Coordinates of C-alpha atoms in Angstrom, one line a residue:
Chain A
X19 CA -3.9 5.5 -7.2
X20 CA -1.8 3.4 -5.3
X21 CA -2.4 0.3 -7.4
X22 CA 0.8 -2.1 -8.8
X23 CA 3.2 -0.1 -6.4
X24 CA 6.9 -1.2 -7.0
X25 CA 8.6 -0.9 -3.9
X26 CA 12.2 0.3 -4.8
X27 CA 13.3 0.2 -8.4
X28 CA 14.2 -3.4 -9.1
X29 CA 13.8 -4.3 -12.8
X30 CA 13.5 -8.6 -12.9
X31 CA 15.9 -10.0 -15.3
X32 CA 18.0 -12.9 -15.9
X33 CA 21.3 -10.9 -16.3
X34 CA 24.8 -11.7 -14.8
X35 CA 24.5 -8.7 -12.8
X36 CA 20.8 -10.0 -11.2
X37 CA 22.5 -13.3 -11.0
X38 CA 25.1 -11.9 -8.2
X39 CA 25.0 -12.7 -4.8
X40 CA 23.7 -8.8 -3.4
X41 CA 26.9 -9.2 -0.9
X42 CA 28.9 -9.5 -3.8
X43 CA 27.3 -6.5 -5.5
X44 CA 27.3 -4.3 -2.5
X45 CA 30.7 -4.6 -2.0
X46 CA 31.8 -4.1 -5.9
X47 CA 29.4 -0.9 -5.7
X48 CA 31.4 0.7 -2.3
X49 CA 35.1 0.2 -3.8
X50 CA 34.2 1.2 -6.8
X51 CA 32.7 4.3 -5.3
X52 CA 36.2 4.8 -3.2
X53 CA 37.8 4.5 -7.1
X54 CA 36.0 7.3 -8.0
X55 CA 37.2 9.1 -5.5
X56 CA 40.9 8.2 -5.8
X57 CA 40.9 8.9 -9.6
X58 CA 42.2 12.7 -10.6
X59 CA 43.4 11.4 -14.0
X60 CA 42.3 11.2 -17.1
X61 CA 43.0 7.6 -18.0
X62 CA 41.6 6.9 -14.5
X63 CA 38.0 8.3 -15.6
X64 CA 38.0 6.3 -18.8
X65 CA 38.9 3.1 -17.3
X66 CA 36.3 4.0 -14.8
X67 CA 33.2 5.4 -17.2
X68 CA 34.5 2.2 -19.7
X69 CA 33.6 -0.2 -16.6
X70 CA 30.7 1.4 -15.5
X71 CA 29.7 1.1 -19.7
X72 CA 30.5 -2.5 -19.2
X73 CA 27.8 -2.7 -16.4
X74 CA 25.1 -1.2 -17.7
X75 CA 25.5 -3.4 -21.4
X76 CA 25.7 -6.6 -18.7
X77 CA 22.8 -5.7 -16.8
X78 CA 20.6 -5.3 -19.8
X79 CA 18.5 -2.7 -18.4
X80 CA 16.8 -0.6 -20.7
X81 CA 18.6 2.8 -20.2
X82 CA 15.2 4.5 -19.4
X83 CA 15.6 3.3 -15.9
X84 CA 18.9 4.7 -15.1
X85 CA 17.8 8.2 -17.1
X86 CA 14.7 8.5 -14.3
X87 CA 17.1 8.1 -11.6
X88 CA 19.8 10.8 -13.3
X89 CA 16.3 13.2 -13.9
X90 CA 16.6 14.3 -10.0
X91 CA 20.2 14.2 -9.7
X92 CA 21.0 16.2 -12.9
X93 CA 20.6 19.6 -12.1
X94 CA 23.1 18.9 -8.5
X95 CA 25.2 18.0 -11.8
X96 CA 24.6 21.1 -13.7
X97 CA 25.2 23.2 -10.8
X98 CA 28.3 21.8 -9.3
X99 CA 29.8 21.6 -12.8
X100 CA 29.2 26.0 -13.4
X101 CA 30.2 26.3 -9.9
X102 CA 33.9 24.8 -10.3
X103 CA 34.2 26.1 -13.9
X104 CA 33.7 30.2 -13.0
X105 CA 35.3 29.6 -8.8
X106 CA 38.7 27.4 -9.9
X107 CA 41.4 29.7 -10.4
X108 CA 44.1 27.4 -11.8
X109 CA 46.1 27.3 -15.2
X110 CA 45.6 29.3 -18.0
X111 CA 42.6 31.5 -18.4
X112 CA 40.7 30.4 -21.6
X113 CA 37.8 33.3 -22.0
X114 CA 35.7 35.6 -20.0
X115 CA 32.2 36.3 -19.6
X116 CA 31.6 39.6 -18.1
X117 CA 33.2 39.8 -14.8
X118 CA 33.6 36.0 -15.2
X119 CA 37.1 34.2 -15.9
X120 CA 36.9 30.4 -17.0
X121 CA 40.7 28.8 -16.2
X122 CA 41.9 25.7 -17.2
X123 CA 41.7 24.2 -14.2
X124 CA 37.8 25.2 -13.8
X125 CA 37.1 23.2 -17.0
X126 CA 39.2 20.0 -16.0
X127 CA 37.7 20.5 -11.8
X128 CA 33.9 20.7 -13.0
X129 CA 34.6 17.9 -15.9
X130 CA 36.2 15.7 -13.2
X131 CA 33.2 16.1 -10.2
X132 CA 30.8 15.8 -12.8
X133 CA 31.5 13.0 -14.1
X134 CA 32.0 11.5 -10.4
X135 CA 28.9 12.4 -9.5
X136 CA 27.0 10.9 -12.8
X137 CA 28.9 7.6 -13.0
X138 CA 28.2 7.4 -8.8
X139 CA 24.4 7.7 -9.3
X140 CA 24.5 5.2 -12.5
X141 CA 26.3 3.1 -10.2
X142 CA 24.5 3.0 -7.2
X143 CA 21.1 2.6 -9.6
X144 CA 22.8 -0.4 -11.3
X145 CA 22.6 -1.9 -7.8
X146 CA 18.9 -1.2 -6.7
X147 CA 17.9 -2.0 -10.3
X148 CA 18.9 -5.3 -10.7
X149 CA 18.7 -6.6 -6.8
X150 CA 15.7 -6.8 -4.7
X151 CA 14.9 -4.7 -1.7
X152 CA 14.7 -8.0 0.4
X153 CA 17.9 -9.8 -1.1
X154 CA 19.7 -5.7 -0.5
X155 CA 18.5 -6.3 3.2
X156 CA 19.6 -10.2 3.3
X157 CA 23.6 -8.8 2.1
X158 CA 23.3 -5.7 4.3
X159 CA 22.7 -8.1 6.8
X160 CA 25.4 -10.5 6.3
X161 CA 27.6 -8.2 5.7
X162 CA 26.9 -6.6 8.9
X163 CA 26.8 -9.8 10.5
X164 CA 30.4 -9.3 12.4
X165 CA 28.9 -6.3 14.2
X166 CA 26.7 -8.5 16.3
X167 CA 29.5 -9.1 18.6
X168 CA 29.2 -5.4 19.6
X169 CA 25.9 -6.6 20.4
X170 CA 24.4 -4.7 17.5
X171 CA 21.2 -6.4 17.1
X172 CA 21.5 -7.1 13.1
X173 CA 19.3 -9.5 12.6
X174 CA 16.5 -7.3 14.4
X175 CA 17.5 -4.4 11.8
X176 CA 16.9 -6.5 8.8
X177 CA 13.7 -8.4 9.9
X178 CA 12.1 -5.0 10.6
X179 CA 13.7 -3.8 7.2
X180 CA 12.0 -6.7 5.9
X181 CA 8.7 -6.3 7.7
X182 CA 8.8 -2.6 6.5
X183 CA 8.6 -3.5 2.9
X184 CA 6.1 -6.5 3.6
X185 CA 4.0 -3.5 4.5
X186 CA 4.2 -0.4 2.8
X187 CA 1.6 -1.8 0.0
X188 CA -0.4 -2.2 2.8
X189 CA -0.7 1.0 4.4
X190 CA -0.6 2.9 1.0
X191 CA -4.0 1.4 -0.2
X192 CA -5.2 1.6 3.4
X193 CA -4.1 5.3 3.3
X194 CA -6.0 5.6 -0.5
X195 CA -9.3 3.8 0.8
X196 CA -9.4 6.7 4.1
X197 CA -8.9 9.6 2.4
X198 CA -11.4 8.1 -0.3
X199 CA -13.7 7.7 2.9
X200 CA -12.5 11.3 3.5
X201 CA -13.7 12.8 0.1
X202 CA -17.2 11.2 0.5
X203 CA -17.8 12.8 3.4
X204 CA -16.5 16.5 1.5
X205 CA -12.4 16.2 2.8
X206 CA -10.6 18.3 -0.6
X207 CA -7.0 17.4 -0.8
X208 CA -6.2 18.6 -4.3
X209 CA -7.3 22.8 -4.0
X210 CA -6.6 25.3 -1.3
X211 CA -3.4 26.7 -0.3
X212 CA -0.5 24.6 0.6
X213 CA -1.5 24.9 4.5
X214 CA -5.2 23.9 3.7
X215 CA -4.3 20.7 2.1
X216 CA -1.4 19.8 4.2
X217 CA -4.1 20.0 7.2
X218 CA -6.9 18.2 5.6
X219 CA -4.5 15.2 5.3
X220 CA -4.3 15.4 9.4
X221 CA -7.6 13.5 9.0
X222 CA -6.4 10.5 7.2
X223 CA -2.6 10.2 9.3
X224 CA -5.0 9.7 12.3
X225 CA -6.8 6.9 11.5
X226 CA -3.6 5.5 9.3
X227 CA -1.6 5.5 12.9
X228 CA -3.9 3.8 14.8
X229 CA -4.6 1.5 12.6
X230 CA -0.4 1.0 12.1
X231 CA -0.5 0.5 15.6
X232 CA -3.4 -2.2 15.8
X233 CA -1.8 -4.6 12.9
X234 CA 1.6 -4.1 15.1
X235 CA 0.3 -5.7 17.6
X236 CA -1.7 -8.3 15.9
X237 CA 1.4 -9.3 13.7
X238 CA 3.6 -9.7 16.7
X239 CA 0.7 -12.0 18.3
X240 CA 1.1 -14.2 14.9
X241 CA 5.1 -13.9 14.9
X242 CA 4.8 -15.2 18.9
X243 CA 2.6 -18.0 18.0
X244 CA 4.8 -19.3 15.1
X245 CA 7.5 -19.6 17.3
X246 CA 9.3 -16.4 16.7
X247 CA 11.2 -15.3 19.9
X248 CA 13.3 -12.8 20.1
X249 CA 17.1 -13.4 19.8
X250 CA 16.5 -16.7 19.6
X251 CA 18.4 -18.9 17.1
X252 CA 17.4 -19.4 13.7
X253 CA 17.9 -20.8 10.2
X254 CA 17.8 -19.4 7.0
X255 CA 15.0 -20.1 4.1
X256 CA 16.6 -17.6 1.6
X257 CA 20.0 -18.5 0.9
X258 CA 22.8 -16.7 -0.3
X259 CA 25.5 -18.0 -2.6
X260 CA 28.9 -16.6 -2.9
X261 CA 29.7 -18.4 -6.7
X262 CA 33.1 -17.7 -8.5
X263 CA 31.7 -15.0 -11.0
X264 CA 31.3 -12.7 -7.8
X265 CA 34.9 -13.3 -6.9
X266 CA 35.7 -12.6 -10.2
X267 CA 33.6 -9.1 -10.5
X268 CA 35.1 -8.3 -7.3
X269 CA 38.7 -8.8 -8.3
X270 CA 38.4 -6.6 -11.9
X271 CA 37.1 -3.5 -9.0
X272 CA 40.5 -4.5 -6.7
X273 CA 42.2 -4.3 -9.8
X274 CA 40.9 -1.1 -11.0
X275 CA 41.4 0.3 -7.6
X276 CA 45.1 -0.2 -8.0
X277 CA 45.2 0.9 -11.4
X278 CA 43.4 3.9 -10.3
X279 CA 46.2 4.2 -7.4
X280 CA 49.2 4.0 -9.3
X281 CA 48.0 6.7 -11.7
X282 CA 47.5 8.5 -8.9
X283 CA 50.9 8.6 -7.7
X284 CA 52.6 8.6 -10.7
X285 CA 51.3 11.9 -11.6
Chain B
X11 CA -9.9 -41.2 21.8
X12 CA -6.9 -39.7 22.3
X13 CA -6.8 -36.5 24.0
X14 CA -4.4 -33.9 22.5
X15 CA -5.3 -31.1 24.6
X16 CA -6.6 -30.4 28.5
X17 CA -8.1 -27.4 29.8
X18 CA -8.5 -28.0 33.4
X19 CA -10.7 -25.8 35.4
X20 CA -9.2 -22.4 33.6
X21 CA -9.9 -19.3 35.1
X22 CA -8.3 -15.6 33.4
X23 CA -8.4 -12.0 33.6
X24 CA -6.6 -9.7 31.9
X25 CA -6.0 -7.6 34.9
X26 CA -5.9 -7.9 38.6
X27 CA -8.6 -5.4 39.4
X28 CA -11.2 -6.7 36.3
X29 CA -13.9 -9.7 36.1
X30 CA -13.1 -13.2 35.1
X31 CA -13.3 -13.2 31.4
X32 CA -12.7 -17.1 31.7
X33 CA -14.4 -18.9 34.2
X34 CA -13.3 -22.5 35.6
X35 CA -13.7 -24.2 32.0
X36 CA -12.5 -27.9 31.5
X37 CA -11.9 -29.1 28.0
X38 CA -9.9 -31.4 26.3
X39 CA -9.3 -32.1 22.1
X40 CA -9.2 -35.3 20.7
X41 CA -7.1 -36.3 18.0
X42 CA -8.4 -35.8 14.6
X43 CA -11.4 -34.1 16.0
X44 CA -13.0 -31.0 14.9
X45 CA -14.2 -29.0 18.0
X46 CA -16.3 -25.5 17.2
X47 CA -16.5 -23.0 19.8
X48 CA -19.6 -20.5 19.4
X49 CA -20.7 -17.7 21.6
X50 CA -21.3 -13.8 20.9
X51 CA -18.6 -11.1 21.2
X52 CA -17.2 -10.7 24.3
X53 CA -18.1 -14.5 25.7
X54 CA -14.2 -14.9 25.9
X55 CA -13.5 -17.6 23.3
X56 CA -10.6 -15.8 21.5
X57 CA -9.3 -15.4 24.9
X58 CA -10.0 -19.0 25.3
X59 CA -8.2 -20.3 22.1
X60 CA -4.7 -17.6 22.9
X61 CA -4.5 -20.4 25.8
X62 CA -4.4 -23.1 24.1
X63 CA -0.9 -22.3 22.9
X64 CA 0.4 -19.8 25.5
X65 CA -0.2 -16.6 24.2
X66 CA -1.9 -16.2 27.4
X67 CA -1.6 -17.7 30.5
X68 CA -4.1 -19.4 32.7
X69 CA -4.6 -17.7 36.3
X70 CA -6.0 -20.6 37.5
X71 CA -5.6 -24.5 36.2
X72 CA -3.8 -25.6 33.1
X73 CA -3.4 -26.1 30.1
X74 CA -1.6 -29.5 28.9
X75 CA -0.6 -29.8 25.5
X76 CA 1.0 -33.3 24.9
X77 CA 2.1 -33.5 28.0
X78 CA 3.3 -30.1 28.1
X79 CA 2.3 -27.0 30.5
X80 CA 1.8 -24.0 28.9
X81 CA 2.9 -22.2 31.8
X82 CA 6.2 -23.4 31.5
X83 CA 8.5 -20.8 29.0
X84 CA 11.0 -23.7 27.8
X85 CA 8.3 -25.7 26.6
X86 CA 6.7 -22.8 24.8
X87 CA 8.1 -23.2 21.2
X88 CA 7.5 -27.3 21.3
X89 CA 3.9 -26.4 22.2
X90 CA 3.5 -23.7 19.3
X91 CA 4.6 -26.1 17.1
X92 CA 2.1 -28.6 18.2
X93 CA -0.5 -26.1 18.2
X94 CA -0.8 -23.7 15.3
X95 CA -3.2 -20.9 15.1
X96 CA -4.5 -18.8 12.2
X97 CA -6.6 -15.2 13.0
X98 CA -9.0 -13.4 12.0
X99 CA -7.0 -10.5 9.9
X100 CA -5.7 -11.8 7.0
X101 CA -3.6 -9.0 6.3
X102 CA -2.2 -8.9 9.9
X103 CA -0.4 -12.6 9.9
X104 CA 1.9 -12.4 6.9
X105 CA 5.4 -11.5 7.8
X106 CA 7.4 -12.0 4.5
X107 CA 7.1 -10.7 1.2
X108 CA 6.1 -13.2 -0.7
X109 CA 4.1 -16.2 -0.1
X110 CA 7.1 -19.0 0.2
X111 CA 9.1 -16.8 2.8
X112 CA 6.5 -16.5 4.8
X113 CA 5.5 -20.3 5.0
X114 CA 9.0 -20.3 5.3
X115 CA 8.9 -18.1 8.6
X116 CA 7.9 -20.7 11.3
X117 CA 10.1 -23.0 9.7
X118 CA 13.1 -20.9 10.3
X119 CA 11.8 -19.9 13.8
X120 CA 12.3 -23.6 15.0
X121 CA 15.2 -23.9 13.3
X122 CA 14.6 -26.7 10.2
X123 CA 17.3 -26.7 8.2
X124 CA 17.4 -25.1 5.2
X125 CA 18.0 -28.1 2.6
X126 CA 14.5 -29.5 4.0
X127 CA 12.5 -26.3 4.0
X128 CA 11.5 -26.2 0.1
X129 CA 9.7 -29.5 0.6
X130 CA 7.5 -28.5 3.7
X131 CA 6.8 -25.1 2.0
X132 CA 5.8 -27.3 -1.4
X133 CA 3.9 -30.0 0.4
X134 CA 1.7 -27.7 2.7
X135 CA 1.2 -24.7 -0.5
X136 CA -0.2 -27.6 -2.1
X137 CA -2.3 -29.0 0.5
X138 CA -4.0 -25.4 0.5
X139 CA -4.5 -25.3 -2.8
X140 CA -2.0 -22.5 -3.0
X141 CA 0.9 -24.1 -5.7
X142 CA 1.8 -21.6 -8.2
X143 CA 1.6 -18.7 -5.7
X144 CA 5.0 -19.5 -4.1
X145 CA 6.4 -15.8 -5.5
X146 CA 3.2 -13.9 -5.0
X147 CA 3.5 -10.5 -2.8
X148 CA 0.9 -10.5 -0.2
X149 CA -0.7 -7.6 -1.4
X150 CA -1.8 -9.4 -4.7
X151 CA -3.4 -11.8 -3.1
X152 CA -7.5 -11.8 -2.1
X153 CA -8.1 -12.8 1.5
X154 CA -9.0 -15.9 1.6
X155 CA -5.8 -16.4 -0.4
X156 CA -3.8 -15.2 1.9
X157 CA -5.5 -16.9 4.8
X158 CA -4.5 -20.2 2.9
X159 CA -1.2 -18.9 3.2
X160 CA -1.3 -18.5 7.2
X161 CA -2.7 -21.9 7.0
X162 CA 0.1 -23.5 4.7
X163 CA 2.7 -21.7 7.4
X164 CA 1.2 -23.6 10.4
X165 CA 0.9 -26.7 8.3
X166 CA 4.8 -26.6 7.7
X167 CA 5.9 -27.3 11.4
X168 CA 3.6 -30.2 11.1
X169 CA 1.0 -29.4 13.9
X170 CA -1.4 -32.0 15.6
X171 CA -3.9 -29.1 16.0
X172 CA -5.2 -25.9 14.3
X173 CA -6.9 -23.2 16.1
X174 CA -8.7 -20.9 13.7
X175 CA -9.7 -17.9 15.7
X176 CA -12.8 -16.3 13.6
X177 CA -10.2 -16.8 10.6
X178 CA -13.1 -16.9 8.3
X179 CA -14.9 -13.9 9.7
X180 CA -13.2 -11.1 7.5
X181 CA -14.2 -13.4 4.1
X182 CA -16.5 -13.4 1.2
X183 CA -18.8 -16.3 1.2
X184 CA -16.7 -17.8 -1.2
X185 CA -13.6 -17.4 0.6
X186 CA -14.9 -18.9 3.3
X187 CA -16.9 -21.9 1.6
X188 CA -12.8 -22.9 0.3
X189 CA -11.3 -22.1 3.9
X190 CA -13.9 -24.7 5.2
X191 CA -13.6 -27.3 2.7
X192 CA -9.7 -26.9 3.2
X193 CA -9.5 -27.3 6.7
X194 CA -12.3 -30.8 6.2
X195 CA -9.6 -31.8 4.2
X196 CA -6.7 -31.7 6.7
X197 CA -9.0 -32.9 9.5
X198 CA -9.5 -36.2 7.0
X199 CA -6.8 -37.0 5.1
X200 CA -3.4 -35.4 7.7
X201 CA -6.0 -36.7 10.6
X202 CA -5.0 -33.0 12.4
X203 CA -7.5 -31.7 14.9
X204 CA -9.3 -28.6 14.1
X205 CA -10.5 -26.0 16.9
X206 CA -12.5 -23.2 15.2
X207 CA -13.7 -19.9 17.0
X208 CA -16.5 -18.9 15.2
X209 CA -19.7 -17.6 15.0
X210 CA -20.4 -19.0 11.9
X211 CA -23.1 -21.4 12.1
X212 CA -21.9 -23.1 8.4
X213 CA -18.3 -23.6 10.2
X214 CA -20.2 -25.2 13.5
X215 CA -22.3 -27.6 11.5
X216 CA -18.9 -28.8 10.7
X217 CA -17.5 -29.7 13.4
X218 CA -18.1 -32.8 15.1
X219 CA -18.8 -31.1 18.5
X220 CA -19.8 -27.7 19.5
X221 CA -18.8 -26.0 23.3
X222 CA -21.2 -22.8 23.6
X223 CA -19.9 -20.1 25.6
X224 CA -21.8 -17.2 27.4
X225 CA -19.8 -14.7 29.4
X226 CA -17.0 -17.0 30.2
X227 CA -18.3 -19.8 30.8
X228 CA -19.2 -23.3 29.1
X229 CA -23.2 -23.5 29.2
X230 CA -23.5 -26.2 26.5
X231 CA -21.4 -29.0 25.1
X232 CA -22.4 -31.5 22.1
X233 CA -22.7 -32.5 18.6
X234 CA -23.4 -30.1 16.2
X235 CA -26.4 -31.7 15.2
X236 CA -27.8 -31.5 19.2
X237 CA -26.8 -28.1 19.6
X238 CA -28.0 -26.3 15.8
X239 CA -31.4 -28.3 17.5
X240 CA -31.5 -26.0 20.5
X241 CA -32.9 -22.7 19.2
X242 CA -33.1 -21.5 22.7
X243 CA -29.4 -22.1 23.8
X244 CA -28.2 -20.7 20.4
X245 CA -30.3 -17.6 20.8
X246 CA -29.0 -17.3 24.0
X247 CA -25.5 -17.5 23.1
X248 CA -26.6 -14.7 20.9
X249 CA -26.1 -17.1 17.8
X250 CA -28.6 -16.5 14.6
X251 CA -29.6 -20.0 12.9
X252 CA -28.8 -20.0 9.4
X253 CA -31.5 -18.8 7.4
X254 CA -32.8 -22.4 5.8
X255 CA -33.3 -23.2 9.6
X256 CA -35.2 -20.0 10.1
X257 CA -37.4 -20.4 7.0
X258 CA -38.3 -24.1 7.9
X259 CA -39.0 -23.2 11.3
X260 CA -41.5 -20.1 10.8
X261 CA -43.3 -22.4 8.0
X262 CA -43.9 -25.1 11.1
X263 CA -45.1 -22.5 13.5
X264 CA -46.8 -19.5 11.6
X265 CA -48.2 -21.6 8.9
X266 CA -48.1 -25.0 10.4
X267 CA -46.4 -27.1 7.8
X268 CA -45.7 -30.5 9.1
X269 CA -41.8 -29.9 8.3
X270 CA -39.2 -32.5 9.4
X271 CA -37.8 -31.3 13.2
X272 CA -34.6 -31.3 11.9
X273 CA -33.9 -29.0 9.1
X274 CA -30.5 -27.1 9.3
X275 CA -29.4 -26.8 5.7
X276 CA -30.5 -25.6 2.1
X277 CA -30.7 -29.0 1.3
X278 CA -32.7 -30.1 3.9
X279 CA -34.8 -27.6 4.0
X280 CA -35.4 -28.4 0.0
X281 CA -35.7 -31.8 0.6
X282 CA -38.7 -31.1 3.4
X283 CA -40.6 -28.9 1.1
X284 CA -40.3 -31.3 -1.8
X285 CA -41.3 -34.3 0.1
X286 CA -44.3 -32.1 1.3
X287 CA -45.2 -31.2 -2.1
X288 CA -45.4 -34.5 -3.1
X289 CA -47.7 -35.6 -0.5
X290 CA -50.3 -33.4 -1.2

């Protein structure tokens, strides 16, 4: 059931964009998130949908990937677009259905927030599609890193981050081979009301816990007697480099951002 | 000899109120030696061997690695990387995602630099017999693989001794057949001193010498060969001989072949009943 789990959504390539440093790539997603935000013209969502096209041809990703992640999102899409469209009372009213007006305004509001919403998700998959969960965690971290003179224990975060992932394959088949053990012995997960089968899984969280609890403890034994100490100072196995491609990608976002800006006020 | 390690005259409970689960044992580990501790569940050798690098602490007497006190915290990371120590969960000892970061993990605890951490995490994979694995996930790996692993990750920070507490234990027979012949293989060729927990008689005819332990104490100390010989000491340390042993012994007493005394492998045993048949 459980069996070749991918943890996140990473797709391995060879691409520029799985080439970036994840600092890098974290940092072109958030600005250009803020540029969506800024934009209210329509040159400003071309430029933006053109760079976001730009992306996804660069990434090579198959476009299947990025569909899945649009599948949830698309009816919030759907929704929020009718919603503006009939409540946006602004310009000239175009046609009515029933007690219904659609303005103007409506069309050009629901367009706009649409769109922002759909290229935000494409986005935001680009950047968990072509980076891996533990390299997300190694920019997050660095990124964060200035934070520690707050005494905000980043390095902790990301090592449990990273511990996290190490073991959710782990607990998944462990929780597959108990409720198996479960079933032999007559445990039905799949019929009965919502109530039964949400109860007969109390049966296999039990014995998941304790067990949780019991490879905490013995992996903290093995972290103490390799040296690990808490706090402590360490070094670095997985490096990250900062080349002059990521510079580059970060300055074509800067530069959109003031595009984006200027339109903005020139309007 | 040189002596790597001294236990003198430990003594430890767990808590004030409860029995000694160690009792007053003296020991010391040579170099290049492999030293098997045997006794049943509960006669306090895993307790013994979370000593031997400070995990625990001795309430009475020391322990000396190098020179070194376990009881003193400063000295604690110098005497971990001495003394590296594999358990019995495979899936319980494997930090990282995949197999180089987490050789890469003790590395990074005592602070090697980076630039020199590929070649330790190359050089000990390969001693393992793990090369090619370096961007497996754990969770693709069979158990015995992944004990390898925990083994390549002590064998990084260049130890003078391993402890393997009942690290073959949760393996198949072949998994554990490869974890042995590994581990003979560091013993020989790195010359590192191997301390294995066990109550595997294949892993104790291994070693060179055998401590038996029975309710926290040491009741027996010896080559493997004069202890496997002592059916009543390992039945008292509630340790089954391995079945060749068992065969060739029931065949001398219930049906009074004159068998060899000491028979303690397949091979042996094999040899005996050859030998025999050509006789007659």
């Amino acid at each position: 059931m459980f069996k070749n789990i991918i943890i996140g959504q990473y797709i391995p390539g060879t691409s520029m964009i799985h080439g970036m440093d994840p600092r890098a790539k974290l940092i072109v997603v958030f600005v250009f998130i803020i540029n969506l935000f800024i934009a209210n013209q329509f040159v400003s969502f071309s430029l933006l949908t053109l760079y976001v096209l730009g992306a996804f041809f660069l990434s090579k990703v198959p476009i299947r990937f990025f569909l899945k992640g649009l599948r949830l999102i698309a009816i919030i899409i759907v929704v929020t677009f009718l919603l503006h469209l009939f409540m946006t009372r602004e310009g000239e009213p175009l046609f009515s259905v029933g007690f219904l007006t659609v303005y103007e305004g409506g069309v050009k509001q629901g367009a706009m927030i649409s769109l922002r919403l759909f290229l935000l998700v494409v986005m935001t998959s680009m950047l968990t599609l072509t980076t891996t969960p533990i390299a997300l965690t190694d920019g997050l971290e660095s990124l964060f890193n200035p934070l520690k003179k707050f005494g905000v224990p980043v390095y902790e975060f990301a090592l449990m981050m990273s511990i996290s992932l190490r073991f959710i394959p782990t607990l998944l088949m462990e929780t597959e081979k108990i409720m198996k053990a479960q079933m032999a012995r007559g445990a039905n997960f799949l019929h009965g009301s919502l109530v039964k089968r949400v109860k007969a899984f109390v049966p296999v969280l039990v014995p998941l816990f304790i067990q949780a609890f019991k490879r905490a403890d013995e992996l903290a034994t093995a972290m103490e007697s390799r040296g690990y100490q808490g706090g402590a100072e360490r070094t670095r196995f997985r490096q990250q480099n900062w080349r002059g491609l990521d510079t580059f990608v970060l300055l074509t976002v800067v530069a959109l951002m003031f595009i984006v800006l200027a339109l903005r006020w020139l309007s | 000899m040189v002596s790597l390690l001294a236990v003198n005259n430990v003594s430890f409970r767990y808590q004030p109120e409860m029995p000694l689960v160690i009792k007053g044992i003296n020991l010391t580990i040579n170099e290049g030696e492999w030293l098997a501790v045997v006794g049943h569940n509960g006669s306090g050798k895993s307790t013994l061997a979370k000593m031997l690098n400070g995990l625990l602490q001795p309430e009475e007497g020391s322990v000396v690695v190098d020179g070194l006190f376990t009881n003193h915290e400063k000295d604690l990371s110098l005497i971990r990387k001495k003394v590296g120590m594999v358990f019995q969960n495979p899936e319980n000892q494997m930090v990282a995602t995949t197999v180089k970061d987490d050789v890469a993990f003790g590395l990074e605890n005592i602070a090697v630099p980076s630039e020199e951490m590929k070649d330790r995490i190359e050089n000990s994979l390969k001693k393992v017999g793990m090369s090619g694995y370096e961007n497996a996930e754990p969770h693709h790996l069979s158990g015995g693989q992944k004990q390898r692993v925990a083994i390549a990750g002590v064998l990084a920070m260049k130890p003078s001794i391993i402890v393997l507490d009942e690290a073959t234990s949760m393996l198949d027979p072949e998994g554990k057949t490869h974890l042995r012949e590994v581990m003979k293989q560091l013993q020989v060729n790195e010359g590192i001193s191997v301390v294995s927990i066990t109550h595997d008689l294949e892993e104790m005819r291994q070693a060179d010498r055998v401590v038996v332990m029975k309710e926290g104490a040491m009741i027996a100390e010896g080559t493997s060969k004069d202890v496997l010989q002592q059916k009543d000491l390992l039945e008292q340390a509630g340790l089954m001989l391995p079945l060749p042993a068992r065969v060739g012994d029931r065949l001398k007493k219930e049906k009074g072949w004159p068998l060899p005394k000491s028979v303690t492998n397949e091979e042996e045993l094999v040899e005996a009943l050859w030998t025999l048949k050509q006789k007659n």
